C-alpha positions as a Python dict, from the first residue, in 0.01 Angstrom:
ca = {
    (1, 'M'): (0, 0, 0),
    (2, 'K'): (116, 347, -69),
    (3, 'R'): (186, 604, 172),
    (4, 'L'): (23, 959, 151),
    (5, 'F'): (286, 1132, 279),
    (6, 'E'): (587, 1086, 201),
    (7, 'T'): (933, 1274, 326),
    (8, 'D'): (1186, 1453, 80),
    (9, 'S'): (1433, 1226, 108),
    (10, 'T'): (1195, 942, 28),
    (11, 'M'): (1081, 1138, -270),
    (12, 'E'): (1468, 1168, -364),
    (13, 'D'): (1522, 826, -351),
    (14, 'R'): (1221, 748, -583),
    (15, 'F'): (1320, 992, -817),
    (16, 'G'): (1419, 814, -1145),
    (17, 'K'): (1272, 486, -1035),
    (18, 'C'): (890, 576, -971),
    (19, 'P'): (714, 756, -1272),
    (20, 'Y'): (497, 955, -1005),
    (21, 'A'): (780, 1055, -782),
    (22, 'T'): (982, 1183, -1100),
    (23, 'A'): (684, 1353, -1266),
    (24, 'Q'): (593, 1578, -938),
    (25, 'S'): (943, 1619, -859),
    (26, 'L'): (1013, 1777, -1247),
    (27, 'I'): (714, 1999, -1261),
    (28, 'S'): (724, 2055, -858),
    (29, 'G'): (773, 2479, -921),
    (30, 'K'): (425, 2678, -850),
    (31, 'W'): (420, 2803, -1222),
    (32, 'A'): (543, 2485, -1397),
    (33, 'V'): (239, 2385, -1560),
    (34, 'L'): (147, 2741, -1697),
    (35, 'I'): (521, 2827, -1812),
    (36, 'M'): (488, 2502, -2013),
    (37, 'H'): (145, 2587, -2120),
    (38, 'Y'): (210, 2921, -2262),
    (39, 'L'): (548, 2740, -2426),
    (40, 'E'): (288, 2516, -2615),
    (41, 'D'): (226, 2780, -2883),
    (42, 'G'): (609, 2829, -2974),
    (43, 'P'): (890, 3046, -2852),
    (44, 'I'): (848, 3326, -2614),
    (45, 'R'): (1066, 3575, -2485),
    (46, 'F'): (1121, 3642, -2122),
    (47, 'N'): (923, 3968, -2083),
    (48, 'D'): (639, 3856, -2328),
    (49, 'L'): (619, 3531, -2104),
    (50, 'L'): (630, 3783, -1781),
    (51, 'R'): (369, 3971, -1903),
    (52, 'L'): (160, 3695, -1961),
    (53, 'M'): (166, 3651, -1600),
    (54, 'P'): (107, 3984, -1416),
    (55, 'K'): (132, 3830, -1047),
    (56, 'M'): (469, 3669, -1111),
    (57, 'T'): (774, 3865, -1032),
    (58, 'H'): (1106, 3853, -1254),
    (59, 'A'): (1298, 3677, -1029),
    (60, 'T'): (1035, 3425, -977),
    (61, 'L'): (1002, 3333, -1354),
    (62, 'S'): (1358, 3346, -1400),
    (63, 'V'): (1426, 3069, -1103),
    (64, 'Q'): (1131, 2876, -1286),
    (65, 'L'): (1232, 2871, -1650),
    (66, 'K'): (1614, 2807, -1517),
    (67, 'T'): (1476, 2483, -1330),
    (68, 'L'): (1247, 2384, -1640),
    (69, 'V'): (1600, 2419, -1846),
    (70, 'E'): (1774, 2179, -1596),
    (71, 'N'): (1492, 1957, -1610),
    (72, 'G'): (1503, 1925, -2000),
    (73, 'L'): (1176, 2039, -2044),
    (74, 'V'): (1240, 2397, -2186),
    (75, 'E'): (1515, 2514, -2392),
    (76, 'R'): (1692, 2870, -2370),
    (77, 'K'): (1815, 3042, -2649),
    (78, 'Q'): (2032, 3323, -2662),
    (79, 'Y'): (2080, 3538, -3018),
    (80, 'E'): (2374, 3747, -3041),
    (81, 'S'): (2242, 4055, -3103),
    (82, 'I'): (2192, 4431, -2933),
    (83, 'P'): (1974, 4426, -2744),
    (84, 'P'): (2008, 4057, -2616),
    (85, 'K'): (1746, 3838, -2726),
    (86, 'V'): (1631, 3524, -2569),
    (87, 'E'): (1337, 3302, -2641),
    (88, 'Y'): (1242, 2996, -2449),
    (89, 'S'): (1082, 2693, -2581),
    (90, 'L'): (947, 2329, -2484),
    (91, 'T'): (1191, 2046, -2587),
    (92, 'E'): (1089, 1766, -2736),
    (93, 'I'): (1059, 1567, -2407),
    (94, 'G'): (867, 1906, -2259),
    (95, 'K'): (610, 1867, -2574),
    (96, 'K'): (503, 1554, -2478),
    (97, 'F'): (365, 1674, -2172),
    (98, 'H'): (87, 1825, -2360),
    (99, 'P'): (-194, 1583, -2315),
    (100, 'V'): (-123, 1636, -1924),
    (101, 'I'): (-152, 1947, -1947),
    (102, 'E'): (-479, 1922, -2188),
    (103, 'A'): (-602, 1661, -1905),
    (104, 'M'): (-549, 1949, -1613),
    (105, 'H'): (-730, 2212, -1820),
    (106, 'N'): (-1008, 1940, -1844),
    (107, 'W'): (-1031, 1852, -1486),
    (108, 'G'): (-999, 2189, -1395),
    (109, 'Q'): (-1279, 2306, -1589),
    (110, 'E'): (-1511, 2029, -1431),
    (111, 'Y'): (-1408, 2167, -1101),
    (112, 'I'): (-1491, 2492, -1180),
    (113, 'E'): (-1824, 2403, -1265),
    (114, 'F'): (-1875, 2149, -985),
    (115, 'M'): (-1766, 2438, -739),
    (116, 'K'): (-2034, 2680, -938),
    (117, 'K'): (-2296, 2432, -849),
    (118, 'D'): (-2188, 2393, -484),
    (119, 'N'): (-2190, 2742, -469),
    (120, 'E'): (-2586, 2765, -577),
}
């Protein structure tokens, strides 16, 4: 039987061995799924991505993107131009996350409807 609560060290031990622990670890950032959703339409520059998420700070977006790049889900491409131009896009493995994002969208919409009915 699975335990509902695991320590961080247990999760670390399961990374790369258990698909649930691995997926959770890779997308654990608060904004990771939303960032990946916005990148599904193609490459986006940093400031354009920041504008899409007005409640996120510059520093937070930078950290989240760096983590997604380190995890191999997002690619960072820097152009040698003045002013400097940097674009972010999904990698091939990042693009394979689309069905999960779509399922989350559908479930989220169902939950919103459920909450509306509950509050009537």
